[in-house]
Amino acid sequence: MNIKNIIHMNELNLYHKTVLIRVDFNVTIQDGKILSDKRIQASIPTIQMALKQNAKIIIMSHLGRPTEGKFEEKFSLLPIVKYLKKIFKNHKVFLSKELKKIKLYPKEICILENVRFNYGEKENNDELSKKYASLCDIFIMDAFGSAHRKEASTFGVGFFSKIACAGPLLINELNILKKHLHHPQRPMTAIIGGAKISTKFKLLKKISSIADHVIVGGGIANTFLAIDYNIGKSLHEPKFIQLAKKIRETRNNILVPIDSRVGKNFSKSEKSVMKTPDKIFSNEEIMDIGDKSIKNIKKIIQKSKTIIWNGPLGVFEFPNFCIGTKELAYSIAKSNAFSIAGGGETLSVIEILNIKKEISYISTGGGAFLQFIENENLPIIDMLKKVKNKLYKDDLK
């Protein structure tokens, strides 16, 4: 992937231009309060860059999973607008619920209501894409967290805009991931947790060819354990056992738990019992890694120079089954390695444990983070390349 073949925001003159910036403000909001502002804060430098050039600014984002075409107050961006008013208190900041030409003066900021309220957003509808494009002189794609989605506000709008470019947050994410995938300091360790190996099968194949160690947890680890053991009613994917076996036979760097914390009921109040995989009963399920596994992981983390982390190692929400993930997180925080963390659940763990400052780089993306590691390309990058090529050809005419 060559990001030199796309237009960068800092290459353009934005003076008095109307810019439409696609950001990722998909944050958790409870009772009108933003619980984590990391994604909003990550976009502030891009907005400030546009303000410095006296641009007229329109911002759009999705939030949650509302019913398309239907306004739902709990998914409104109004709490984010209120948050931004405090940050940009010297500028006019307002919310627009309509997709029509907006009267803006330089250095004013308009936030469009949740794009997922609009019919055709997810299916990348051309008519909706054209509406977005008609609002601006320049479209700036800066939502790395949505860079794997071909939707009207991320993908289609670029093809119908006069100029489409990449924002600094998107460029920075791509540069950091590319650097540490291509030229990592070694040993390199990857931690891949989560419920389903099916959703991360390609990722495991790719990362195991790059990393020196791949630590697996959750349902993914259980599927590997099911190759050799009867793991009771533990979450795993029987259809993927043979594929897991094939990966294990091809690579000898995948580490599965040697002991686990198990319980009989999937409940917050369930007590944990430590067991090796050959001792698990049919009415028990694995919900966390055990102490011996934790000890082994800590040794690997301490020696690592590069760490990529995606997903918890157990049922982190349950007090008796969060120990493995906690110990892993604290080990990464204490290590001298360059650590990259990505994915919604991973970010929640980091927030809860208050170790943000100890992680070298926290990606704003989940699906995009994983897809980029898998194949080092994203639909949005392809779109931006095609748009630049079209502009170049038009200039030659």
mmCIF file of C-alpha atoms in Angstrom:
data_model
loop_
_atom_site.group_PDB
_atom_site.id
_atom_site.type_symbol
_atom_site.label_atom_id
_atom_site.label_comp_id
_atom_site.label_asym_id
_atom_site.label_seq_id
_atom_site.Cartn_x
_atom_site.Cartn_y
_atom_site.Cartn_z
ATOM 1 C CA MET A 1 0.000 0.000 0.000
ATOM 2 C CA ASN A 2 1.407 3.334 -1.068
ATOM 3 C CA ILE A 3 -0.290 6.316 0.593
ATOM 4 C CA LYS A 4 1.774 8.636 -1.581
ATOM 5 C CA ASN A 5 -0.748 7.900 -4.340
ATOM 6 C CA ILE A 6 -3.548 9.694 -2.520
ATOM 7 C CA ILE A 7 -4.135 13.400 -1.851
ATOM 8 C CA HIS A 8 -3.297 14.513 1.688
ATOM 9 C CA MET A 9 -5.269 17.268 3.410
ATOM 10 C CA ASN A 10 -2.112 19.279 4.154
ATOM 11 C CA GLU A 11 -1.383 19.518 0.397
ATOM 12 C CA LEU A 12 -4.550 21.521 -0.257
ATOM 13 C CA ASN A 13 -5.463 25.181 0.065
ATOM 14 C CA LEU A 14 -8.573 25.259 2.251
ATOM 15 C CA TYR A 15 -8.905 29.057 2.452
ATOM 16 C CA HIS A 16 -12.644 29.923 2.525
ATOM 17 C CA LYS A 17 -13.427 26.462 1.119
ATOM 18 C CA THR A 18 -16.297 24.380 2.470
ATOM 19 C CA VAL A 19 -14.792 21.138 3.727
ATOM 20 C CA LEU A 20 -16.781 18.034 4.645
ATOM 21 C CA ILE A 21 -14.822 15.943 7.151
ATOM 22 C CA ARG A 22 -15.833 12.342 7.819
ATOM 23 C CA VAL A 23 -14.708 11.566 11.359
ATOM 24 C CA ASP A 24 -15.303 8.701 13.776
ATOM 25 C CA PHE A 25 -17.351 10.002 16.692
ATOM 26 C CA ASN A 26 -18.794 6.571 17.453
ATOM 27 C CA VAL A 27 -18.368 6.900 21.206
ATOM 28 C CA THR A 28 -20.263 5.445 24.153
ATOM 29 C CA ILE A 29 -22.916 7.839 25.466
ATOM 30 C CA GLN A 30 -24.893 7.094 28.626
ATOM 31 C CA ASP A 31 -27.653 9.382 29.919
ATOM 32 C CA GLY A 32 -26.400 12.114 27.588
ATOM 33 C CA LYS A 33 -22.817 11.851 28.891
ATOM 34 C CA ILE A 34 -19.818 10.803 26.797
ATOM 35 C CA LEU A 35 -18.023 8.004 28.648
ATOM 36 C CA SER A 36 -14.865 8.074 26.540
ATOM 37 C CA ASP A 37 -13.792 11.039 24.420
ATOM 38 C CA LYS A 38 -10.692 9.422 22.866
ATOM 39 C CA ARG A 39 -12.096 9.268 19.324
ATOM 40 C CA ILE A 40 -13.334 12.854 19.501
ATOM 41 C CA GLN A 41 -10.000 14.096 20.815
ATOM 42 C CA ALA A 42 -8.189 12.236 18.021
ATOM 43 C CA SER A 43 -10.100 14.319 15.439
ATOM 44 C CA ILE A 44 -9.514 17.724 17.054
ATOM 45 C CA PRO A 45 -6.154 18.403 15.276
ATOM 46 C CA THR A 46 -7.828 17.883 11.882
ATOM 47 C CA ILE A 47 -10.589 20.363 12.726
ATOM 48 C CA GLN A 48 -7.998 22.832 14.026
ATOM 49 C CA MET A 49 -6.018 22.478 10.787
ATOM 50 C CA ALA A 50 -9.122 23.471 8.818
ATOM 51 C CA LEU A 51 -9.852 26.374 11.177
ATOM 52 C CA LYS A 52 -6.335 27.776 10.743
ATOM 53 C CA GLN A 53 -6.991 27.998 7.011
ATOM 54 C CA ASN A 54 -10.301 29.847 7.500
ATOM 55 C CA ALA A 55 -12.296 26.949 6.101
ATOM 56 C CA LYS A 56 -16.039 26.490 6.447
ATOM 57 C CA ILE A 57 -16.347 23.168 8.242
ATOM 58 C CA ILE A 58 -18.987 20.449 8.039
ATOM 59 C CA ILE A 59 -18.451 17.285 10.096
ATOM 60 C CA MET A 60 -20.229 13.970 9.734
ATOM 61 C CA SER A 61 -20.084 10.687 11.645
ATOM 62 C CA HIS A 62 -22.114 7.645 12.562
ATOM 63 C CA LEU A 63 -23.048 6.706 16.134
ATOM 64 C CA GLY A 64 -24.246 3.286 17.192
ATOM 65 C CA ARG A 65 -26.648 1.140 15.207
ATOM 66 C CA PRO A 66 -29.951 3.016 14.778
ATOM 67 C CA THR A 67 -32.702 1.855 12.431
ATOM 68 C CA GLU A 68 -31.829 3.388 9.062
ATOM 69 C CA GLY A 69 -34.152 6.213 8.067
ATOM 70 C CA LYS A 70 -35.477 6.667 11.594
ATOM 71 C CA PHE A 71 -34.440 9.347 14.104
ATOM 72 C CA GLU A 72 -33.687 7.917 17.531
ATOM 73 C CA GLU A 73 -32.727 10.390 20.235
ATOM 74 C CA LYS A 74 -30.330 8.008 21.978
ATOM 75 C CA PHE A 75 -28.225 7.919 18.786
ATOM 76 C CA SER A 76 -28.248 11.679 18.204
ATOM 77 C CA LEU A 77 -24.921 13.516 17.926
ATOM 78 C CA LEU A 78 -26.268 16.358 20.081
ATOM 79 C CA PRO A 79 -24.148 15.399 23.149
ATOM 80 C CA ILE A 80 -21.057 15.522 20.906
ATOM 81 C CA VAL A 81 -22.089 18.938 19.565
ATOM 82 C CA LYS A 82 -22.336 20.199 23.174
ATOM 83 C CA TYR A 83 -18.890 18.727 23.878
ATOM 84 C CA LEU A 84 -17.379 20.437 20.820
ATOM 85 C CA LYS A 85 -18.947 23.775 21.764
ATOM 86 C CA LYS A 86 -16.833 23.724 24.932
ATOM 87 C CA ILE A 87 -13.652 22.941 22.985
ATOM 88 C CA PHE A 88 -14.299 25.481 20.205
ATOM 89 C CA LYS A 89 -15.949 28.112 22.401
ATOM 90 C CA ASN A 90 -14.707 30.953 20.184
ATOM 91 C CA HIS A 91 -16.426 29.507 17.114
ATOM 92 C CA LYS A 92 -20.014 28.913 16.105
ATOM 93 C CA VAL A 93 -20.746 25.180 16.453
ATOM 94 C CA PHE A 94 -24.192 23.850 15.570
ATOM 95 C CA LEU A 95 -26.108 20.710 14.569
ATOM 96 C CA SER A 96 -27.908 20.279 11.239
ATOM 97 C CA LYS A 97 -30.575 17.638 10.752
ATOM 98 C CA GLU A 98 -30.990 18.319 7.028
ATOM 99 C CA LEU A 99 -28.822 17.439 4.029
ATOM 100 C CA LYS A 100 -29.121 20.641 2.079
ATOM 101 C CA LYS A 101 -26.832 23.560 1.265
ATOM 102 C CA ILE A 102 -25.744 24.992 4.592
ATOM 103 C CA LYS A 103 -24.988 28.696 4.965
ATOM 104 C CA LEU A 104 -21.592 28.847 6.619
ATOM 105 C CA TYR A 105 -19.053 31.550 7.272
ATOM 106 C CA PRO A 106 -15.314 30.882 7.569
ATOM 107 C CA LYS A 107 -14.339 29.165 10.847
ATOM 108 C CA GLU A 108 -17.893 28.033 11.586
ATOM 109 C CA ILE A 109 -18.475 24.360 12.381
ATOM 110 C CA CYS A 110 -21.601 22.452 11.418
ATOM 111 C CA ILE A 111 -22.109 18.863 12.582
ATOM 112 C CA LEU A 112 -24.509 16.794 10.510
ATOM 113 C CA GLU A 113 -26.862 14.517 12.414
ATOM 114 C CA ASN A 114 -25.956 10.804 12.611
ATOM 115 C CA VAL A 115 -25.379 9.590 9.040
ATOM 116 C CA ARG A 116 -27.043 6.277 9.888
ATOM 117 C CA PHE A 117 -30.369 8.103 10.179
ATOM 118 C CA ASN A 118 -30.202 8.533 6.388
ATOM 119 C CA TYR A 119 -31.695 5.981 3.966
ATOM 120 C CA GLY A 120 -29.025 4.386 1.806
ATOM 121 C CA GLU A 121 -26.043 5.056 4.083
ATOM 122 C CA LYS A 122 -24.968 1.454 4.653
ATOM 123 C CA GLU A 123 -25.669 0.315 1.090
ATOM 124 C CA ASN A 124 -23.528 3.154 -0.313
ATOM 125 C CA ASN A 125 -26.476 4.658 -2.193
ATOM 126 C CA ASP A 126 -25.401 6.955 -5.068
ATOM 127 C CA GLU A 127 -28.174 9.503 -4.484
ATOM 128 C CA LEU A 128 -27.190 9.909 -0.829
ATOM 129 C CA SER A 129 -23.477 10.040 -1.740
ATOM 130 C CA LYS A 130 -24.220 12.874 -4.187
ATOM 131 C CA LYS A 131 -26.141 14.783 -1.492
ATOM 132 C CA TYR A 132 -23.127 14.618 0.808
ATOM 133 C CA ALA A 133 -20.768 15.670 -1.983
ATOM 134 C CA SER A 134 -22.982 18.627 -2.962
ATOM 135 C CA LEU A 135 -22.406 20.169 0.469
ATOM 136 C CA CYS A 136 -18.696 20.790 0.001
ATOM 137 C CA ASP A 137 -15.759 21.871 -2.128
ATOM 138 C CA ILE A 138 -13.460 19.268 -0.565
ATOM 139 C CA PHE A 139 -14.240 15.925 1.094
ATOM 140 C CA ILE A 140 -11.761 14.885 3.802
ATOM 141 C CA MET A 141 -11.815 11.232 4.872
ATOM 142 C CA ASP A 142 -10.348 11.069 8.375
ATOM 143 C CA ALA A 143 -12.287 8.208 9.999
ATOM 144 C CA PHE A 144 -9.822 5.342 10.220
ATOM 145 C CA GLY A 145 -12.356 3.410 12.296
ATOM 146 C CA SER A 146 -14.692 3.324 9.275
ATOM 147 C CA ALA A 147 -12.044 2.971 6.562
ATOM 148 C CA HIS A 148 -13.014 -0.657 5.923
ATOM 149 C CA ARG A 149 -16.629 0.228 5.143
ATOM 150 C CA LYS A 150 -18.007 0.979 1.666
ATOM 151 C CA GLU A 151 -20.759 3.333 2.806
ATOM 152 C CA ALA A 152 -22.158 6.558 1.403
ATOM 153 C CA SER A 153 -20.446 8.826 3.961
ATOM 154 C CA THR A 154 -17.064 7.066 3.750
ATOM 155 C CA PHE A 155 -16.782 5.721 0.218
ATOM 156 C CA GLY A 156 -19.437 6.910 -2.232
ATOM 157 C CA VAL A 157 -19.128 10.592 -1.328
ATOM 158 C CA GLY A 158 -15.484 10.581 -2.455
ATOM 159 C CA PHE A 159 -16.353 9.662 -6.038
ATOM 160 C CA PHE A 160 -18.876 12.517 -6.362
ATOM 161 C CA SER A 161 -16.838 15.228 -4.612
ATOM 162 C CA LYS A 162 -14.805 17.784 -6.564
ATOM 163 C CA ILE A 163 -11.752 16.806 -4.508
ATOM 164 C CA ALA A 164 -11.362 13.945 -2.010
ATOM 165 C CA CYS A 165 -8.379 13.594 0.291
ATOM 166 C CA ALA A 166 -7.126 11.834 3.422
ATOM 167 C CA GLY A 167 -6.961 13.617 6.761
ATOM 168 C CA PRO A 168 -3.950 13.539 9.111
ATOM 169 C CA LEU A 169 -5.460 11.036 11.571
ATOM 170 C CA LEU A 170 -6.062 8.505 8.790
ATOM 171 C CA ILE A 171 -2.554 9.030 7.376
ATOM 172 C CA ASN A 172 -0.955 8.723 10.811
ATOM 173 C CA GLU A 173 -2.776 5.461 11.603
ATOM 174 C CA LEU A 174 -1.714 3.933 8.292
ATOM 175 C CA ASN A 175 1.907 5.055 8.677
ATOM 176 C CA ILE A 176 2.266 3.654 12.190
ATOM 177 C CA LEU A 177 0.682 0.297 11.357
ATOM 178 C CA LYS A 178 2.695 -0.032 8.162
ATOM 179 C CA LYS A 179 5.970 0.769 9.919
ATOM 180 C CA HIS A 180 5.504 -1.725 12.741
ATOM 181 C CA LEU A 181 4.212 -4.501 10.485
ATOM 182 C CA HIS A 182 7.019 -4.140 7.942
ATOM 183 C CA HIS A 183 9.911 -3.264 10.237
ATOM 184 C CA PRO A 184 9.032 -4.335 13.772
ATOM 185 C CA GLN A 185 11.586 -4.442 16.531
ATOM 186 C CA ARG A 186 11.929 -8.050 17.599
ATOM 187 C CA PRO A 187 10.793 -10.129 19.318
ATOM 188 C CA MET A 188 7.319 -9.190 18.095
ATOM 189 C CA THR A 189 4.287 -10.511 19.980
ATOM 190 C CA ALA A 190 0.646 -10.423 18.877
ATOM 191 C CA ILE A 191 -2.269 -10.998 21.260
ATOM 192 C CA ILE A 192 -5.508 -11.987 19.547
ATOM 193 C CA GLY A 193 -8.569 -12.499 21.724
ATOM 194 C CA GLY A 194 -12.270 -12.629 21.001
ATOM 195 C CA ALA A 195 -15.164 -15.012 20.636
ATOM 196 C CA LYS A 196 -14.858 -16.293 17.069
ATOM 197 C CA ILE A 197 -11.900 -17.670 15.164
ATOM 198 C CA SER A 198 -14.058 -17.447 12.000
ATOM 199 C CA THR A 199 -13.925 -13.636 12.052
ATOM 200 C CA LYS A 200 -10.179 -13.571 12.690
ATOM 201 C CA PHE A 201 -8.984 -16.594 10.720
ATOM 202 C CA LYS A 202 -7.280 -14.529 7.983
ATOM 203 C CA LEU A 203 -5.812 -12.256 10.623
ATOM 204 C CA LEU A 204 -4.313 -15.227 12.481
ATOM 205 C CA LYS A 205 -2.785 -16.592 9.288
ATOM 206 C CA LYS A 206 -1.216 -13.231 8.459
ATOM 207 C CA ILE A 207 -0.049 -12.236 11.928
ATOM 208 C CA SER A 208 1.456 -15.662 12.614
ATOM 209 C CA SER A 209 3.637 -15.194 9.528
ATOM 210 C CA ILE A 210 4.953 -11.873 10.900
ATOM 211 C CA ALA A 211 5.088 -12.208 14.686
ATOM 212 C CA ASP A 212 7.513 -14.273 16.732
ATOM 213 C CA HIS A 213 4.752 -15.160 19.199
ATOM 214 C CA VAL A 214 0.950 -15.194 18.801
ATOM 215 C CA ILE A 215 -0.984 -15.430 22.069
ATOM 216 C CA VAL A 216 -4.633 -16.424 21.619
ATOM 217 C CA GLY A 217 -7.481 -16.053 24.103
ATOM 218 C CA GLY A 218 -11.239 -16.332 24.481
ATOM 219 C CA GLY A 219 -13.275 -18.450 22.068
ATOM 220 C CA ILE A 220 -10.367 -18.399 19.605
ATOM 221 C CA ALA A 221 -8.090 -20.162 22.117
ATOM 222 C CA ASN A 222 -10.891 -22.605 22.934
ATOM 223 C CA THR A 223 -11.156 -23.641 19.285
ATOM 224 C CA PHE A 224 -7.431 -24.440 19.304
ATOM 225 C CA LEU A 225 -7.822 -26.386 22.571
ATOM 226 C CA ALA A 226 -10.703 -28.360 21.045
ATOM 227 C CA ILE A 227 -8.215 -29.904 18.583
ATOM 228 C CA ASP A 228 -6.875 -32.116 21.385
ATOM 229 C CA TYR A 229 -9.334 -31.884 24.277
ATOM 230 C CA ASN A 230 -12.978 -32.151 25.225
ATOM 231 C CA ILE A 231 -13.580 -28.622 26.507
ATOM 232 C CA GLY A 232 -17.124 -29.095 27.797
ATOM 233 C CA LYS A 233 -19.558 -26.333 26.892
ATOM 234 C CA SER A 234 -16.814 -23.734 26.319
ATOM 235 C CA LEU A 235 -17.438 -21.181 23.582
ATOM 236 C CA HIS A 236 -15.722 -22.369 20.398
ATOM 237 C CA GLU A 237 -16.408 -23.083 16.704
ATOM 238 C CA PRO A 238 -16.420 -26.795 15.863
ATOM 239 C CA LYS A 239 -16.459 -26.074 12.103
ATOM 240 C CA PHE A 240 -13.122 -24.299 12.409
ATOM 241 C CA ILE A 241 -11.252 -26.901 14.457
ATOM 242 C CA GLN A 242 -9.587 -28.421 11.384
ATOM 243 C CA LEU A 243 -8.576 -25.001 10.072
ATOM 244 C CA ALA A 244 -7.142 -24.147 13.486
ATOM 245 C CA LYS A 245 -5.224 -27.412 13.375
ATOM 246 C CA LYS A 246 -3.853 -26.522 9.950
ATOM 247 C CA ILE A 247 -2.598 -23.145 11.220
ATOM 248 C CA ARG A 248 -1.009 -24.811 14.244
ATOM 249 C CA GLU A 249 0.743 -27.352 12.056
ATOM 250 C CA THR A 250 2.003 -24.647 9.701
ATOM 251 C CA ARG A 251 3.155 -22.297 12.457
ATOM 252 C CA ASN A 252 4.775 -23.237 15.729
ATOM 253 C CA ASN A 253 4.442 -19.782 17.274
ATOM 254 C CA ILE A 254 0.793 -19.896 18.411
ATOM 255 C CA LEU A 255 0.492 -20.147 22.184
ATOM 256 C CA VAL A 256 -2.696 -21.575 23.688
ATOM 257 C CA PRO A 257 -3.480 -21.617 27.423
ATOM 258 C CA ILE A 258 -2.024 -24.515 29.402
ATOM 259 C CA ASP A 259 -4.566 -23.946 32.190
ATOM 260 C CA SER A 260 -7.869 -22.119 32.478
ATOM 261 C CA ARG A 261 -10.426 -20.681 34.862
ATOM 262 C CA VAL A 262 -13.704 -22.515 34.364
ATOM 263 C CA GLY A 263 -17.249 -22.293 35.683
ATOM 264 C CA LYS A 264 -20.553 -24.094 35.291
ATOM 265 C CA ASN A 265 -22.715 -21.043 34.631
ATOM 266 C CA PHE A 266 -22.153 -17.982 32.447
ATOM 267 C CA SER A 267 -22.820 -15.505 35.248
ATOM 268 C CA LYS A 268 -21.138 -12.542 36.957
ATOM 269 C CA SER A 269 -21.511 -14.290 40.307
ATOM 270 C CA GLU A 270 -20.025 -17.599 39.112
ATOM 271 C CA LYS A 271 -16.954 -18.765 41.017
ATOM 272 C CA SER A 272 -13.886 -19.790 39.053
ATOM 273 C CA VAL A 273 -12.026 -23.090 39.293
ATOM 274 C CA MET A 274 -8.522 -23.554 37.860
ATOM 275 C CA LYS A 275 -8.124 -26.553 35.573
ATOM 276 C CA THR A 276 -5.849 -27.961 32.878
ATOM 277 C CA PRO A 277 -7.683 -28.625 29.581
ATOM 278 C CA ASP A 278 -7.680 -32.405 30.050
ATOM 279 C CA LYS A 279 -9.639 -32.110 33.318
ATOM 280 C CA ILE A 280 -12.617 -30.044 32.118
ATOM 281 C CA PHE A 281 -16.047 -31.651 32.651
ATOM 282 C CA SER A 282 -18.855 -31.565 30.085
ATOM 283 C CA ASN A 283 -20.924 -29.155 32.236
ATOM 284 C CA GLU A 284 -18.056 -26.643 32.572
ATOM 285 C CA GLU A 285 -16.877 -23.816 30.347
ATOM 286 C CA ILE A 286 -13.597 -21.959 30.000
ATOM 287 C CA MET A 287 -13.988 -18.252 30.739
ATOM 288 C CA ASP A 288 -10.427 -17.093 31.423
ATOM 289 C CA ILE A 289 -6.828 -18.264 31.314
ATOM 290 C CA GLY A 290 -5.150 -19.771 34.377
ATOM 291 C CA ASP A 291 -2.181 -18.714 36.518
ATOM 292 C CA LYS A 292 0.418 -20.871 34.736
ATOM 293 C CA SER A 293 -0.667 -19.422 31.386
ATOM 294 C CA ILE A 294 -0.446 -15.916 32.830
ATOM 295 C CA LYS A 295 3.093 -16.611 34.049
ATOM 296 C CA ASN A 296 4.157 -17.802 30.581
ATOM 297 C CA ILE A 297 2.570 -14.780 28.881
ATOM 298 C CA LYS A 298 4.293 -12.356 31.250
ATOM 299 C CA LYS A 299 7.681 -13.828 30.370
ATOM 300 C CA ILE A 300 7.003 -13.364 26.656
ATOM 301 C CA ILE A 301 5.705 -9.799 27.119
ATOM 302 C CA GLN A 302 8.763 -8.807 29.158
ATOM 303 C CA LYS A 303 11.103 -9.883 26.345
ATOM 304 C CA SER A 304 9.031 -8.374 23.520
ATOM 305 C CA LYS A 305 10.069 -5.218 21.651
ATOM 306 C CA THR A 306 6.858 -4.856 19.593
ATOM 307 C CA ILE A 307 3.353 -5.794 20.786
ATOM 308 C CA ILE A 308 0.075 -5.787 18.825
ATOM 309 C CA TRP A 309 -2.982 -6.329 21.009
ATOM 310 C CA ASN A 310 -6.560 -6.999 19.946
ATOM 311 C CA GLY A 311 -9.129 -8.484 22.270
ATOM 312 C CA PRO A 312 -9.455 -9.721 25.879
ATOM 313 C CA LEU A 313 -8.316 -13.187 26.984
ATOM 314 C CA GLY A 314 -11.508 -14.043 28.848
ATOM 315 C CA VAL A 315 -14.887 -12.780 30.003
ATOM 316 C CA PHE A 316 -13.526 -9.472 31.230
ATOM 317 C CA GLU A 317 -16.956 -8.254 32.432
ATOM 318 C CA PHE A 318 -17.103 -11.003 35.103
ATOM 319 C CA PRO A 319 -15.031 -10.301 38.262
ATOM 320 C CA ASN A 320 -13.833 -13.895 38.649
ATOM 321 C CA PHE A 321 -12.845 -14.236 34.987
ATOM 322 C CA CYS A 322 -11.069 -10.953 34.251
ATOM 323 C CA ILE A 323 -7.715 -11.819 35.851
ATOM 324 C CA GLY A 324 -5.987 -13.016 32.675
ATOM 325 C CA THR A 325 -6.892 -9.887 30.697
ATOM 326 C CA LYS A 326 -5.932 -7.610 33.605
ATOM 327 C CA GLU A 327 -2.544 -9.251 34.062
ATOM 328 C CA LEU A 328 -1.918 -9.110 30.320
ATOM 329 C CA ALA A 329 -2.857 -5.418 30.174
ATOM 330 C CA TYR A 330 -0.665 -4.473 33.133
ATOM 331 C CA SER A 331 2.250 -6.454 31.673
ATOM 332 C CA ILE A 332 1.954 -4.588 28.367
ATOM 333 C CA ALA A 333 1.714 -1.270 30.242
ATOM 334 C CA LYS A 334 4.903 -2.034 32.198
ATOM 335 C CA SER A 335 6.890 -3.351 29.222
ATOM 336 C CA ASN A 336 9.445 -1.351 27.260
ATOM 337 C CA ALA A 337 8.000 -2.586 23.966
ATOM 338 C CA PHE A 338 6.283 -0.384 21.380
ATOM 339 C CA SER A 339 2.671 -1.421 21.965
ATOM 340 C CA ILE A 340 -0.226 -0.980 19.549
ATOM 341 C CA ALA A 341 -3.765 -1.655 20.753
ATOM 342 C CA GLY A 342 -6.936 -1.683 18.673
ATOM 343 C CA GLY A 343 -10.555 -2.814 18.811
ATOM 344 C CA GLY A 344 -13.558 -1.757 20.887
ATOM 345 C CA GLU A 345 -13.221 -4.318 23.682
ATOM 346 C CA THR A 346 -9.482 -3.662 23.948
ATOM 347 C CA LEU A 347 -10.078 0.075 24.275
ATOM 348 C CA SER A 348 -12.664 -0.588 27.011
ATOM 349 C CA VAL A 349 -10.124 -2.631 28.973
ATOM 350 C CA ILE A 350 -7.546 0.155 28.613
ATOM 351 C CA GLU A 351 -10.069 2.771 29.767
ATOM 352 C CA ILE A 352 -11.254 0.729 32.763
ATOM 353 C CA LEU A 353 -7.708 -0.016 33.926
ATOM 354 C CA ASN A 354 -6.591 3.575 33.253
ATOM 355 C CA ILE A 355 -3.445 2.593 31.344
ATOM 356 C CA LYS A 356 -3.887 4.827 28.268
ATOM 357 C CA LYS A 357 -0.629 6.664 28.871
ATOM 358 C CA GLU A 358 1.323 3.407 29.106
ATOM 359 C CA ILE A 359 0.216 2.116 25.677
ATOM 360 C CA SER A 360 2.463 3.472 22.911
ATOM 361 C CA TYR A 361 -0.271 3.782 20.308
ATOM 362 C CA ILE A 362 -4.030 3.241 20.583
ATOM 363 C CA SER A 363 -5.716 2.817 17.224
ATOM 364 C CA THR A 364 -9.109 4.463 16.746
ATOM 365 C CA GLY A 365 -10.205 1.537 14.577
ATOM 366 C CA GLY A 366 -11.497 -1.963 15.274
ATOM 367 C CA GLY A 367 -12.511 -3.622 12.020
ATOM 368 C CA ALA A 368 -10.216 -1.349 9.983
ATOM 369 C CA PHE A 369 -7.326 -2.124 12.337
ATOM 370 C CA LEU A 370 -7.789 -5.870 11.791
ATOM 371 C CA GLN A 371 -8.437 -5.640 8.051
ATOM 372 C CA PHE A 372 -5.312 -3.567 7.496
ATOM 373 C CA ILE A 373 -3.186 -6.120 9.356
ATOM 374 C CA GLU A 374 -4.772 -8.881 7.244
ATOM 375 C CA ASN A 375 -4.025 -7.450 3.792
ATOM 376 C CA GLU A 376 -2.557 -3.948 4.231
ATOM 377 C CA ASN A 377 -5.278 -2.338 2.198
ATOM 378 C CA LEU A 378 -8.656 -0.754 2.825
ATOM 379 C CA PRO A 379 -11.553 0.181 0.486
ATOM 380 C CA ILE A 380 -11.153 3.861 1.368
ATOM 381 C CA ILE A 381 -7.526 3.883 0.205
ATOM 382 C CA ASP A 382 -8.548 2.386 -3.134
ATOM 383 C CA MET A 383 -11.242 5.071 -3.462
ATOM 384 C CA LEU A 384 -8.823 7.917 -2.725
ATOM 385 C CA LYS A 385 -6.310 6.546 -5.248
ATOM 386 C CA LYS A 386 -8.965 6.352 -7.977
ATOM 387 C CA VAL A 387 -10.171 9.871 -7.220
ATOM 388 C CA LYS A 388 -6.618 11.254 -7.446
ATOM 389 C CA ASN A 389 -6.035 9.427 -10.750
ATOM 390 C CA LYS A 390 -9.287 10.841 -12.147
ATOM 391 C CA LEU A 391 -8.295 14.389 -11.136
ATOM 392 C CA TYR A 392 -4.887 13.908 -12.759
ATOM 393 C CA LYS A 393 -6.459 12.662 -16.004
ATOM 394 C CA ASP A 394 -8.971 15.533 -16.010
ATOM 395 C CA ASP A 395 -6.095 18.002 -15.628
ATOM 396 C CA LEU A 396 -4.421 16.531 -18.709
ATOM 397 C CA LYS A 397 -7.496 17.055 -20.866
#
